[in-house]
Structure formats: C-alpha cells, structure tokens
Amino acid sequence: MHTLTVFQRHGFQAVTDLDQISDLLMQPRTLIWLDLEQPTASEIERLRAEFGFHPLALEDALQEHERPKIETYPGYYLIIFYSVGYNASERSLQFLPITLFVGANYLVSIRSGPVRHVQQTLARWQTNSHVPGYQVSSVLYALIDAIVDDYFVVLDQIGEQIDEVEEAIFQRGRQEVASEIFTLKKDLLLFRRIVAPERDILNVLLRQEVRIFQPRELAYVRDVYDHLVRLTESIDLYRDLLSSALDSYLSLQGNQLNQLVKVLTLWSIILMACSLVAGIYGMNFVFMPELEQPWGYPFALGLMLTIAVGLGIYFKRSNWW
Amino acid sequence: MHTLTVFQRHGFQAVTDLDQISDLLMQPRTLIWLDLEQPTASEIERLRAEFGFHPLALEDALQEHERPKIETYPGYYLIIFYSVGYNASERSLQFLPITLFVGANYLVSIRSGPVRHVQQTLARWQTNSHVPGYQVSSVLYALIDAIVDDYFVVLDQIGEQIDEVEEAIFQRGRQEVASEIFTLKKDLLLFRRIVAPERDILNVLLRQEVRIFQPRELAYVRDVYDHLVRLTESIDLYRDLLSSALDSYLSLQGNQLNQLVKVLTLWSIILMACSLVAGIYGMNFVFMPELEQPWGYPFALGLMLTIAVGLGIYFKRSNWW
Amino acid sequence: MHTLTVFQRHGFQAVTDLDQISDLLMQPRTLIWLDLEQPTASEIERLRAEFGFHPLALEDALQEHERPKIETYPGYYLIIFYSVGYNASERSLQFLPITLFVGANYLVSIRSGPVRHVQQTLARWQTNSHVPGYQVSSVLYALIDAIVDDYFVVLDQIGEQIDEVEEAIFQRGRQEVASEIFTLKKDLLLFRRIVAPERDILNVLLRQEVRIFQPRELAYVRDVYDHLVRLTESIDLYRDLLSSALDSYLSLQGNQLNQLVKVLTLWSIILMACSLVAGIYGMNFVFMPELEQPWGYPFALGLMLTIAVGLGIYFKRSNWW
Amino acid sequence: MHTLTVFQRHGFQAVTDLDQISDLLMQPRTLIWLDLEQPTASEIERLRAEFGFHPLALEDALQEHERPKIETYPGYYLIIFYSVGYNASERSLQFLPITLFVGANYLVSIRSGPVRHVQQTLARWQTNSHVPGYQVSSVLYALIDAIVDDYFVVLDQIGEQIDEVEEAIFQRGRQEVASEIFTLKKDLLLFRRIVAPERDILNVLLRQEVRIFQPRELAYVRDVYDHLVRLTESIDLYRDLLSSALDSYLSLQGNQLNQLVKVLTLWSIILMACSLVAGIYGMNFVFMPELEQPWGYPFALGLMLTIAVGLGIYFKRSNWW
Amino acid sequence: MHTLTVFQRHGFQAVTDLDQISDLLMQPRTLIWLDLEQPTASEIERLRAEFGFHPLALEDALQEHERPKIETYPGYYLIIFYSVGYNASERSLQFLPITLFVGANYLVSIRSGPVRHVQQTLARWQTNSHVPGYQVSSVLYALIDAIVDDYFVVLDQIGEQIDEVEEAIFQRGRQEVASEIFTLKKDLLLFRRIVAPERDILNVLLRQEVRIFQPRELAYVRDVYDHLVRLTESIDLYRDLLSSALDSYLSLQGNQLNQLVKVLTLWSIILMACSLVAGIYGMNFVFMPELEQPWGYPFALGLMLTIAVGLGIYFKRSNWW
C-alpha cells in the first residue's frame, strides 16, 4: 500500500503512477514523499528502479531491525527510526520502526503498520506548503520531531507508573513490588536502547555528509538532538529512582523482619519460661514439699504470671517492645 | 493582570496602554518589560499583535510545562524557567514556571502566580536605570541569576533535612527512615530535572543565535551556567549521601536482627534444656530410682541451674553474649 | 597452511610461490592478501623476507594475546582483532584472535583456527573485484565490519539468556539464579574487554598515521567505530539490568524469609501457649480443684482451642496473616 | 587587625597607614599585600575607599559562605578559598574560608581566624623578594598551592581512618562500624564540596579575564588545577572503598546470622525431639507396657541420646555444622 | 651507588667520574644516563653541581612519595613513576617509586631498591645504540613502556585471584570470601591510584613544554598513554566484577538462610504439635476417658504420627520442602 505526494512549483500534483517518479525527480523545485505500508515486492522493485537505491540499502530497509541506525549512501541517507508507544496496563513498550530514505528532494518512508506521526506530518506539510523554502529537510525535521516529542509522553507515563509503585511500597506494602520495579527498569532500558542510538543518528545528520539541511536549519536538528540527550538523562534519573525505591523496599522488609523476630523472641521466652515452671511441678518426685500444700497450685500459677509480667516489663524497659 | 514598564532615553515612561507597544519598540533606546500574571485571552491577543509572536510560540507559552526549555524564534527567544521553593515540613518542592519572551529591547514574562524574583528584579532595574548600558540583557541576567541563587537556598534546606534523617538513623533509630530517605531522594531528582535542562538553556543563550548579550556580558551568563553545573554536582553528591545513609541503616538493621536472634537462640536453648530435665522427671516409669530419693527434687532443680549457668558461661566464652 | 590471493590490473593472478611476493609488491595496482592458519616457522621466515616485517612485530604476532591491540610500524600496521562466538548452553564466550599486517597494498592475516569472516570476506572481494578503487582498505573494512556485526549477534544471544534468567527469578524461583547472573555478568565483562580496546584500534586507524584509507572511506571506519561504541553502551546497559535482576531477587528472598518467619512465629506461639495449658494441668499438685471435675478435661481442651483461635484472629486482624 | 606589606622597586617599605594604599597603587613596580583578620567596619571602609572595591563585592566578602567561589570584577577578582584541617579524633573536618581580592599589583586577604598558610606565604615572599618577576601572581600561586598541598595531608589522614575502620570490620567485629563508615563518607562529601568548586576557580583564573598571570606562569596554575582534579578522583576512590567496606560488613553480618540460625535450628530440633520422648512417657495412659518394665527408664534416656546423636551426625553429614 | 653510562658520537665512553658530566653535557651528540640506587649525600650534591638541578627539585626527589607526579622545570622534567609488583600469596601490591630527571640529552634515575626495568632498558639501549636517532626520548620511552607493560602482568595476576574467589563463592562456599573480596578491591584501588596519575604524567609529556620527544615519537608516548587508559578501564571492570561477586555471595547467603529457617520452621511445628499431644495426655484430670482404654497409648502415638506426616505432606504441597 503506498501514498505518493508530489509538490511542485505551484502546488501539489495528482500523480499516482510510481513510474513517473524518476522523471519528476529531474524537474526543479519538486518534492516527493512516497509512503509505503508493508510494501509488496513490486513496489520495492519500483523503488530500486525509480530512485536508484542500492540493493544492499533496500535489503537493509526490509529486514527486521533491532536498533535505530543511519547509513550514508551517495546522495541519500537510509535512516531507521522508532516510534514508541506505552501500554500502561501491561507496563510494556511498543516499538514500530520506520525506515526512511532521505534524498535532496525526496523522502521515502516504509513501515510495517500505521504510524500516526506520518499522517500528521503529511497533513502539516500540505497546510504549510505555501511557506517558501519548505523542503525535504522541513518534512524530515517535522516527522522526527513529532516522534521524539512523543517519547516525552511515554516517559511521563512510565513516570506515573513509578509514582504508583513508590506509593505501593510505603503505603500498601504490596508484595509484587520487586517484579514491578524490575519491569519498569527493563522498560527504561529498552527505551534507552532506542533513544541513545537515535542521538547518534542526529549527530550524523548534523555532520551533513549528504546536504539535506540548510545551515540555518541545523539549529532545529540540534534541538531534537538536545531533546534526545535530555531524554537519556531523564531515563537514567528514573532508573536511579527505581533503584532507590527497591533499596527502600529492602529496608522496609528488614524492619518487618526485625519486628517479626522481636515478637517471636519475646513470646518464645515468656511461654517457654512458664512451661518450664509447669514442667517442674509436673515432675514425679516423691518428696516435693510444694505439691502437698494447698497454696501450691495458685503459687505455681502466680509464679508463671510473675515471670511473664517481669519479662514483659524487662523487654519494655530495654526499649524492645 | 499585567504590569507594563517602559524605559526610554531619559527615564521610565508612564505607559499603560498595551496598544502602544509596537510603536514604542520602534523608537531607539527603549526597553520594555511586560509582566503578565494569568493573562486573559485578550492580553494574549495583544501580545501577538504588538510583538508579532508566532502563534506556536504563544501556544507553547500558555501550555502546562513539565520541563524548562528554550526555543529560538527569529528575533526573540521563548524561555521557560522555573522558580523553586521548598516546604521543609512536607519535604516537598514547589515549582513555578515563568515564561519569558526575550527580544533585543523587550522582555515579556508570563506566570500563573506571584514570583518574588520578578518584583525584585523590576525594583532593582528601576534603581539602576541610570547605569549606562542597562539593557534587556542586564534585566534578563538579573532575573535568572536571582532565581538560580535561590536554588542554593533550597539545596541547603534539603541538606538540613538530610542531616536530620542521618541523626535519626544513628541516634534515635526511627522506623520511617526508609521512606524519609526516599522522599528526599525524590525531591533531589525532581530538582535535578529542573536544574539540568536549565543548564542547557544557558548554553543556548551563550551560543548567541539571537544577539541579546554583549560579548562582555557573556561572562555573567557563563557564571550562572557554572552555578547550575555546581548545583547539579551538589545534588548528585546529596543523592549519593542518601544512598550511603540507607546502606548504613540496612547495616544497623542487620546488627539489630543479629542481636535479636542471639537472644532468641540463647534463651531457647537454655529453657528447652531445662524443660527437658523437667520432662524426664515427669515420666511415669515405675522404676526411676531418683524419684524416691529425698534429694531427687533439689537435685533436678540443681541440674537445671547447672545447665543454665553452664550454657550461659559457654556462650559468654564463645564471645556470643 | 597458507592461501595467497593476488589481484592485479586485470584480475586475480594464480600465484602460489611466496617468494614472488616482494616482486609483486613492486608492481603498480597490485593487491595481495596472504592468509595463514597456524603458520610454520618457514612461512614466518618468508613473511620477514618478503614483506620486510620487523622481527619484534612478527614475535608479537605469534605470541598468545589477551587483548586486541594495534601497533604502528613504518609503512604498515600490526592489528590484533578478535572474532567472538557464544556458546549459549555453557553460557561461555569463545574468542579467536586474528593477527593482521596491513600495508598500502597488502594484507596478511594470521590465525590459529578457522575464522568464518576471513573466508566470507575473501569471497566478497573476488565478487566485487571489478569495482574500481577496490583496495586494501575495502578488504580490511569488510573484514572488520563483518567481525563487529557478529558481535551484535553475540550480544543478542546474551540478551536472550538474560531474559531467561529474569523469568526464572519471578516465575519459577530457581535457586541457582545468583550464579547464573554472575556468569552472564562475567561474559559481559570479558566481551567488553574485547570491544573497548577495539574501539581504540579504530581510533588509531582514523588518525591515518599509515595512509590506508581514502578520505572518503573514513566515514565507513567511523561507522564501525560507532558500532563499537554502541556495543559498549549496550553491554553496560545489560550489566545494569543484571544488577537490577539480582537486587530484585534479593528482595524476593527477603519476602520469602519474612513469610517463613511469620509462619514460624505464629505457630510457635499458638503451639507453645496450648502446651503451657497442658503443662499446667499436668502438674502434680494435690490440691488442683479442676482436676477432679468431670468438665475438667473438655475445659482444658476448649481452653486450648480458644487460645489457638483467639491468637489466629488476633494475628489476622493485625494484618499478619 | 591588619598587616600591610608593601614591596617597591628596592625592597619592602615600612608603611602602616592604610590611607596611603591608593597612592602606592599608582606607583610603578609596587606590590601590596593587605591581610585582615576579622576586619572592623572602619577597615572595610578603608578597603572600599583605597582599592575602590564594589560595595557588592565587599558585602560578598564579609558574608558567611558555604562554598568556594570566584567573582570577576573590572580589574580584580574576588576569590573565596578554603583552608581545610582534619580532627582525627572526632573524625571531623574544619573549614576556614579565606577571602581574597586579587588585582594586578595587590592582594587583600580577609579571614575570620588564623590561617597558617597566609603567614608562611608571607614569609616565603619576603625571602624570595629579590627574585625578578616576583609579582602578585607568584604570591597568589604560592598561597593557593600551599592550601591545596595541605588537602593531600587531610586526605591521607582520612585514608588512615579508613584503614582503621576496615580492620575493625574484619578483625574485631566492632558494632559501630556502620556509623563510622557513614561519618567518613560524609567527611569525604564535605571535602569534595570544597575541592570541586575550587577546581572551577582555577579554571576561571586560567581564562585570564583579569590578567594576573604571565603566560609562562599558567603552567603552575594548571598544576594546582591538576592537583585538585586528582584530589577529587582520590576522594571518589575512597568513597568507593568505604562503600565496599560497608558491603563486606553486611556480608559478614549475614554470615553471623546464618551461623546463629544454624545453632538455633540444630539445638531446637534436638531438644524438642528429646522433650517429645519425655512427653510421651509422661502420658498417663493406664496401659503403657514400657512403663512397668525395669528397663523402661534407661531405655527412654537411651532413646533420647540416640536421637540427639543421630541428629548431630545427620546435620554433620549434611555439611551443616 | 651509581652507574654512569655515556654515549657519544661513536659509541659508549668509559667515564666514571661524575665531575665530568657538566663538560660532557656541553658536547654535541652526547647522551648520559646516570642511575643512582639509594644515593649518598655527596652524590646528590654532585647532581646539583653537574646538572644544575633546582634544590627544590632535588628535595622533592629524595622525599617519600605517595603518588606519581611530574614537575616541569626549565630545561628538564622531574618525573616520579612507579614500578608495581604483586605478591599473590599475600594478595598485596608492592610499589617502588623511580625518580627521573629528564633533560634534552640526559636521564637521571634515582631509586631506593633494584628495579628490573632499569637494567633491562640499559641493556636494550646498549644493543640498539647504533640505531640513528637513538636519544633520551627513546630511552625514556623504553623505560616507561617496560614498566607499564608489567602493569598488565600484575592486573592479570589480580584477575586470577578474582577467578579463584569467584569459584570459592559458588562451589566451596568459603566463609572468608567477604574479606578476600575486600582485599582484592583494595589492591585494585591502590593500583588505580598509581595508574591514574601516571596517565596525567604522559599527558604532560605530550604537551611538550620541555622538548624531549620528536614529533614522530609522540605516537609512542600516546601509545603508553592509551595503555594506561585501558588499564584504568580494566581495573574499573574488575572492581565492578568484585562488587557483583559480593552481591551474588549475599544472595547465596540469603538462600542459605531461607533454607535454614525453612528447616527450623517445619521441624519446630511438627515437634511442638506432637509434644502438645503428649502434653494433653499427660494432664492429670481424673476423668479422661482415653486414658483407661487399652488403645489409648497406640492411639496417641498414631495421632502424633498422623500430625507429623500430615504437616510434612502439607508443607510439601505448599512447595516448601
């Protein structure tokens, strides 16, 4: 499935035939955006024929990718960028790679599913097309900027999850806290593995080996670069916060354990001491003077009570209770 | 609600009508500071009309922001800076964003609540207006410097809280220490998320894409930049200290647990051993020679005492007690 | 065992005699790749004689090496690079060093075992030999790039192992988790010790002390450099993830311990309290009114039941259970 | 209290009247060092009048400071540097700020107590005054260098304390180890908060906005800068070592706990098992054949012994003991 | 004790009289290496007189040093470098400082004990003296390179110790693991404190304030610099590995503790429950129907057995065992 958008001197042209692309590219002041969703083999073949992409580049573009990357070819870039979404209920990140071929006057985007930013950027372009100097660089910038802006949304959603986990630790004492923290940490790691190499992509774009951006536009690119740097920093701060949360949780567990062992120790000692008294008066010696006395039984009970209360007071005083 | 302050060649002018701004901006040696608190829609419209701000910039200015930022527009900057306060009793930071439009000869500040630094800087300007070369750069610097100076106050307040928590750990053994440490760590994180991007803002100002500062003034800007760097470092040191405090707390908990288990172990063994003696002489065998002896009962008690004392001595010697 | 591949102006030449190398090197537009597997002493001697390698360089090349390195000699580089494989079942990395002598128009590779990348690169060269400007730099780049690309495969395999360990922690509660995490961490460390110095090797190549690469080819070298940088980052992220996993595991252990101690405490107290009742009515006092009553026995049993149930309810209410 | 030292073309001049300073500053080849300890209001007023210091600078100089800093004024620097001492018995750092005004041909030092380095540097100056080119830069360098050299002494003292704590962990098992480690960590933090910004001060001096140093002297300044960098690194290494020490301590605590629980478990089981035997033969059933047998009592005792020894052997075999 | 080696235009000269040094230094194409082991006061005096070393430099050279350093004097460097050895059985590092005075055509080495590298470098020089351009820089480089190469040997020895400790953790469960890990961590710290400042020394040499190295030789110096950087990285990786090892050890301790507490809990509950049964039938109530029955005794024993087996099965099912 493909969408072909062609802008020329005076406005957008209605061109649907991919075979015309190579001719259009020759004409001055033309800008082409070809967007492909799950391209067919014949569409790929058209790409090769019309744009003259290197077979290796096309192969690269169609492969499953694990990481963002940029490759510089003579006259164009191959960029693999990621759109990222967050499913808060499952605490999982969704990644959708977008492959871009970026030349001086064209942009080819290939994706395996719908990417909101592509539609939005296309709409925005059609609205702003009258702006003089609206070129491939503007479209590319707009697309990348929109994608990166959404990263902040994702990060904020993760941030909210972190807030929740943190509350869970200190207020409700939930048990699964450890695994939740781990899941969030992993999300942050996966996110970072997208963001960090994209920083490098922008760095390559800034190097201008293929001249896409006007000098005055480089500031915008640097801006996106700065956003990615800031995202990386924020991700690292969150990872740090999660580590702190886990440490605090461990310390709370320690408190709880100490409390439990205190209770165990105190009651064990009291009950064992009383049992010892009972055991003593349960011995079968013939000569045990107390046994015959009428006050023997109440005395034994009183002795137990005294021991229990005495130990209770002693532990209290030792600041144990 | 707005305050319009206009300085011209010979002093401050009494101008209240926002519609005159565009005319005033044309005149040489004019400096305008328009301060808006919770601006109305019509005031915003005036901004657009008089200063010619880009609609996107204005939209950005009125949105809720989560992070400081700077955007470069032709002829002016849009800066979002944060005033930070600390509520020591609740251990919470208060953030108040200030949106600034900074042009060659004007400054527009927009805020949603009162910001002490704005009033102070305004007053300071009016006092120093006779200084030759007092320009928008001086006002901007004074404002940002005042805000950043207050960060040190906030950091010192957090530092005092950290001192308190630390004492709580080693002297009073308070239980909620873990959650207090976590709260402080989070405060530091949030603080850092303000300070770190502001560092970037100053970096952009230093790049001088819009010429606001005279070359000789750049040293002042670099100074504020250095302050922000130092703040970031101090925040990181404090975070490290809090981690150490939590580690120490865990180790103290471990000590306490070991102590508890020692007590439990020692007394369990002593009491159980004595109970075993009592249990033995409580058996109902017909032929138990000791039972008939008159010395049987005292012998049993003595045996228990011997065991108890013996174990006590043994544990003492094993360096247990 | 050696393979000699000679390319001249018009194509590959069938040359097998090592003694001709020095003559071939004199001729223009000649490119030689000599590949040696476990070279014999006489082959080494040929290297010295034909290429004029420094004895120290040859000595270095034949030694066992622990780390990648590069040495610059007049007119050629000595590079020791590592091919890395991963044995998932034993969770161990395999390292195979490849020693390269790289001059302006020759490449000598020495290895102690079969290295897939060498064969592949050789095949690729023979396929692309018609490409103008296919030189030693292209061959070197292709070889190094292939080796480094495989590092990503290894890293992904380790990543899968990490996923498995992580599942083991939260789902199956396997015991050996600690040692598995440690093994993976160590693998990452050993891997990093290969990757990090290879980054330096590429840095040296970029410095161009011996002119191997054309200026336009430096971008490719920088690309491999970037890959190595990214690998190092990913390795560090994985190490961090493993640390988090271990922390989570510790916290789960803590949960388990608390649970155990709760059970112990609760049942100890209940059983001891009941035993105390039994012990009391097992005392041999002559005057114990309850003993004679027909309701005595059921009363005692009821008392025990009451205590057990009462404590159960109490602990339940205290949110213990 | 002040000391005025004036050097002119031919040697030191006996000048005591502060009012002459402004005249002296006009004369060529004059070098003035004015040292003030707890200056009076009138002395401060003299500073303003004679040197023409900015009121804000003077205000800054007299305030309590929490951190080293440097401010650049037209023609002079305001530097706040710290002399640091260590009280080993209390494990506490002493900080004494020294405020310096440094101009092209004068140095003003203000301090609230005696600072050994000031006296020493003054003496050293008077000894070396014949050296041509002995200028304010030499004096400033000598002073700062002496202060920074003492930091190494302080660091070594802290290092010795760390050695002691470490021994305490592994040999004597002292209890207060956690709080001692924390105190040392805090000392290092406070120390770092002095050293790190002083590094920045030297950086500012190196920027030479006010020309104090001759180009050839910059190497010396860079030297002090390097010392401060190295100090920071050493401080960080020590902090790391303390963290390791605490971790080791936690692990030792864990060992101890395991040992305790082993003892508890083993003896509990043995004693409870024997008690059960005793309890069984203490039951009051009419038909218990063993009870009537003459071998009953020794049999019961033997059974207990067998159980105890059997469990002992079993635990031994399970590698528990 | 001193060794004087003098090389002139045509070869090594037999000069033993230190007083000739100043004359020799005047002659072109002369290279002097004076090696001193525990120099006497008169030898030091000769140094001052013949080479014209600054008294402060000589004082510095004879002092006990704690850290490597470099001082730049007019025309020569004072370098303090460290030879490092490792005693594997005691797990301790041995440090031996070597003080070097390096001028354009001389090298003075002072040491307090035998340093193998000095002899080796001297021998190597005498072998290579015919190489044109063999100068002080070559000798200095050879010496420093030899020393630094040995650092790798030391690091590998420490690495082996780490392997051993790691095995001890997972296979033999040795107790002293915590202190061994700490010792190794400390060794790495001390080692790092030597390596890191030496990196700075090479940096200073690269700055070429005193021209010792030819431009083409700087690559060698950078090489040693790279080695030191790599050493620092490896040291940090090892420190990280040791931390991981300790964490794993803590986790294994936790496993062990959980196991112990499980055993304790299970057997306590079983034995206490059985004891309760025995206690109940040991009560002295007159009316206890079971007591009179002939099946009473076996019933009681059966009840105990049932409880024990039932609890065993229950715990088994609860996945506890």
PDB file of N, CA, C and O in Angstrom, chain C residues 154-174:
ATOM      1  N   VAL C 154      26.149 -11.952  19.039  1.00  0.00           N
ATOM      2  CA  VAL C 154      26.539 -12.483  20.352  1.00  0.00           C
ATOM      3  C   VAL C 154      25.791 -11.745  21.450  1.00  0.00           C
ATOM      4  O   VAL C 154      25.251 -12.355  22.380  1.00  0.00           O
ATOM      5  N   LEU C 155      25.742 -10.432  21.314  1.00  0.00           N
ATOM      6  CA  LEU C 155      25.082  -9.645  22.351  1.00  0.00           C
ATOM      7  C   LEU C 155      23.606 -10.019  22.453  1.00  0.00           C
ATOM      8  O   LEU C 155      23.053 -10.115  23.561  1.00  0.00           O
ATOM      9  N   ASP C 156      22.978 -10.261  21.315  1.00  0.00           N
ATOM     10  CA  ASP C 156      21.568 -10.638  21.360  1.00  0.00           C
ATOM     11  C   ASP C 156      21.383 -12.000  22.010  1.00  0.00           C
ATOM     12  O   ASP C 156      20.410 -12.217  22.732  1.00  0.00           O
ATOM     13  N   GLN C 157      22.340 -12.896  21.787  1.00  0.00           N
ATOM     14  CA  GLN C 157      22.243 -14.210  22.439  1.00  0.00           C
ATOM     15  C   GLN C 157      22.354 -14.070  23.951  1.00  0.00           C
ATOM     16  O   GLN C 157      21.601 -14.687  24.699  1.00  0.00           O
ATOM     17  N   ILE C 158      23.292 -13.222  24.364  1.00  0.00           N
ATOM     18  CA  ILE C 158      23.413 -12.978  25.804  1.00  0.00           C
ATOM     19  C   ILE C 158      22.116 -12.347  26.309  1.00  0.00           C
ATOM     20  O   ILE C 158      21.623 -12.673  27.387  1.00  0.00           O
ATOM     21  N   GLY C 159      21.560 -11.434  25.508  1.00  0.00           N
ATOM     22  CA  GLY C 159      20.302 -10.786  25.887  1.00  0.00           C
ATOM     23  C   GLY C 159      19.197 -11.802  26.131  1.00  0.00           C
ATOM     24  O   GLY C 159      18.426 -11.682  27.085  1.00  0.00           O
ATOM     25  N   GLU C 160      19.148 -12.832  25.302  1.00  0.00           N
ATOM     26  CA  GLU C 160      18.129 -13.865  25.487  1.00  0.00           C
ATOM     27  C   GLU C 160      18.347 -14.638  26.783  1.00  0.00           C
ATOM     28  O   GLU C 160      17.405 -14.969  27.497  1.00  0.00           O
ATOM     29  N   GLN C 161      19.606 -14.919  27.060  1.00  0.00           N
ATOM     30  CA  GLN C 161      19.923 -15.598  28.316  1.00  0.00           C
ATOM     31  C   GLN C 161      19.461 -14.764  29.503  1.00  0.00           C
ATOM     32  O   GLN C 161      18.972 -15.271  30.497  1.00  0.00           O
ATOM     33  N   ILE C 162      19.646 -13.456  29.364  1.00  0.00           N
ATOM     34  CA  ILE C 162      19.247 -12.564  30.451  1.00  0.00           C
ATOM     35  C   ILE C 162      17.730 -12.622  30.626  1.00  0.00           C
ATOM     36  O   ILE C 162      17.217 -12.677  31.742  1.00  0.00           O
ATOM     37  N   ASP C 163      17.014 -12.622  29.511  1.00  0.00           N
ATOM     38  CA  ASP C 163      15.554 -12.750  29.592  1.00  0.00           C
ATOM     39  C   ASP C 163      15.152 -14.010  30.333  1.00  0.00           C
ATOM     40  O   ASP C 163      14.230 -14.004  31.155  1.00  0.00           O
ATOM     41  N   GLU C 164      15.868 -15.096  30.040  1.00  0.00           N
ATOM     42  CA  GLU C 164      15.533 -16.365  30.674  1.00  0.00           C
ATOM     43  C   GLU C 164      15.763 -16.321  32.179  1.00  0.00           C
ATOM     44  O   GLU C 164      14.930 -16.777  32.971  1.00  0.00           O
ATOM     45  N   VAL C 165      16.909 -15.753  32.544  1.00  0.00           N
ATOM     46  CA  VAL C 165      17.233 -15.673  33.968  1.00  0.00           C
ATOM     47  C   VAL C 165      16.188 -14.847  34.686  1.00  0.00           C
ATOM     48  O   VAL C 165      15.737 -15.182  35.786  1.00  0.00           O
ATOM     49  N   GLU C 166      15.802 -13.773  34.040  1.00  0.00           N
ATOM     50  CA  GLU C 166      14.825 -12.868  34.619  1.00  0.00           C
ATOM     51  C   GLU C 166      13.493 -13.575  34.876  1.00  0.00           C
ATOM     52  O   GLU C 166      12.879 -13.440  35.945  1.00  0.00           O
ATOM     53  N   GLU C 167      13.068 -14.362  33.891  1.00  0.00           N
ATOM     54  CA  GLU C 167      11.851 -15.149  34.078  1.00  0.00           C
ATOM     55  C   GLU C 167      12.022 -16.118  35.230  1.00  0.00           C
ATOM     56  O   GLU C 167      11.119 -16.308  36.052  1.00  0.00           O
ATOM     57  N   ALA C 168      13.193 -16.731  35.270  1.00  0.00           N
ATOM     58  CA  ALA C 168      13.467 -17.712  36.322  1.00  0.00           C
ATOM     59  C   ALA C 168      13.279 -17.084  37.695  1.00  0.00           C
ATOM     60  O   ALA C 168      12.792 -17.714  38.623  1.00  0.00           O
ATOM     61  N   ILE C 169      13.669 -15.812  37.805  1.00  0.00           N
ATOM     62  CA  ILE C 169      13.558 -15.137  39.103  1.00  0.00           C
ATOM     63  C   ILE C 169      12.106 -14.998  39.510  1.00  0.00           C
ATOM     64  O   ILE C 169      11.703 -15.363  40.616  1.00  0.00           O
ATOM     65  N   PHE C 170      11.303 -14.467  38.601  1.00  0.00           N
ATOM     66  CA  PHE C 170       9.969 -14.056  39.019  1.00  0.00           C
ATOM     67  C   PHE C 170       8.944 -15.169  38.889  1.00  0.00           C
ATOM     68  O   PHE C 170       7.890 -15.104  39.480  1.00  0.00           O
ATOM     69  N   GLN C 171       9.255 -16.186  38.082  1.00  0.00           N
ATOM     70  CA  GLN C 171       8.225 -17.185  37.909  1.00  0.00           C
ATOM     71  C   GLN C 171       8.548 -18.516  38.566  1.00  0.00           C
ATOM     72  O   GLN C 171       7.722 -19.066  39.266  1.00  0.00           O
ATOM     73  N   ARG C 172       9.735 -18.970  38.360  1.00  0.00           N
ATOM     74  CA  ARG C 172       9.999 -20.302  38.883  1.00  0.00           C
ATOM     75  C   ARG C 172      10.804 -20.299  40.178  1.00  0.00           C
ATOM     76  O   ARG C 172      10.886 -21.297  40.854  1.00  0.00           O
ATOM     77  N   GLY C 173      11.354 -19.135  40.523  1.00  0.00           N
ATOM     78  CA  GLY C 173      12.076 -19.073  41.801  1.00  0.00           C
ATOM     79  C   GLY C 173      13.266 -20.005  41.883  1.00  0.00           C
ATOM     80  O   GLY C 173      13.607 -20.508  42.939  1.00  0.00           O
ATOM     81  N   ARG C 174      13.919 -20.230  40.713  1.00  0.00           N
ATOM     82  CA  ARG C 174      15.075 -21.114  40.690  1.00  0.00           C
ATOM     83  C   ARG C 174      16.138 -20.653  41.676  1.00  0.00           C
ATOM     84  O   ARG C 174      16.307 -19.471  41.897  1.00  0.00           O
TER      85      ARG C 174
END
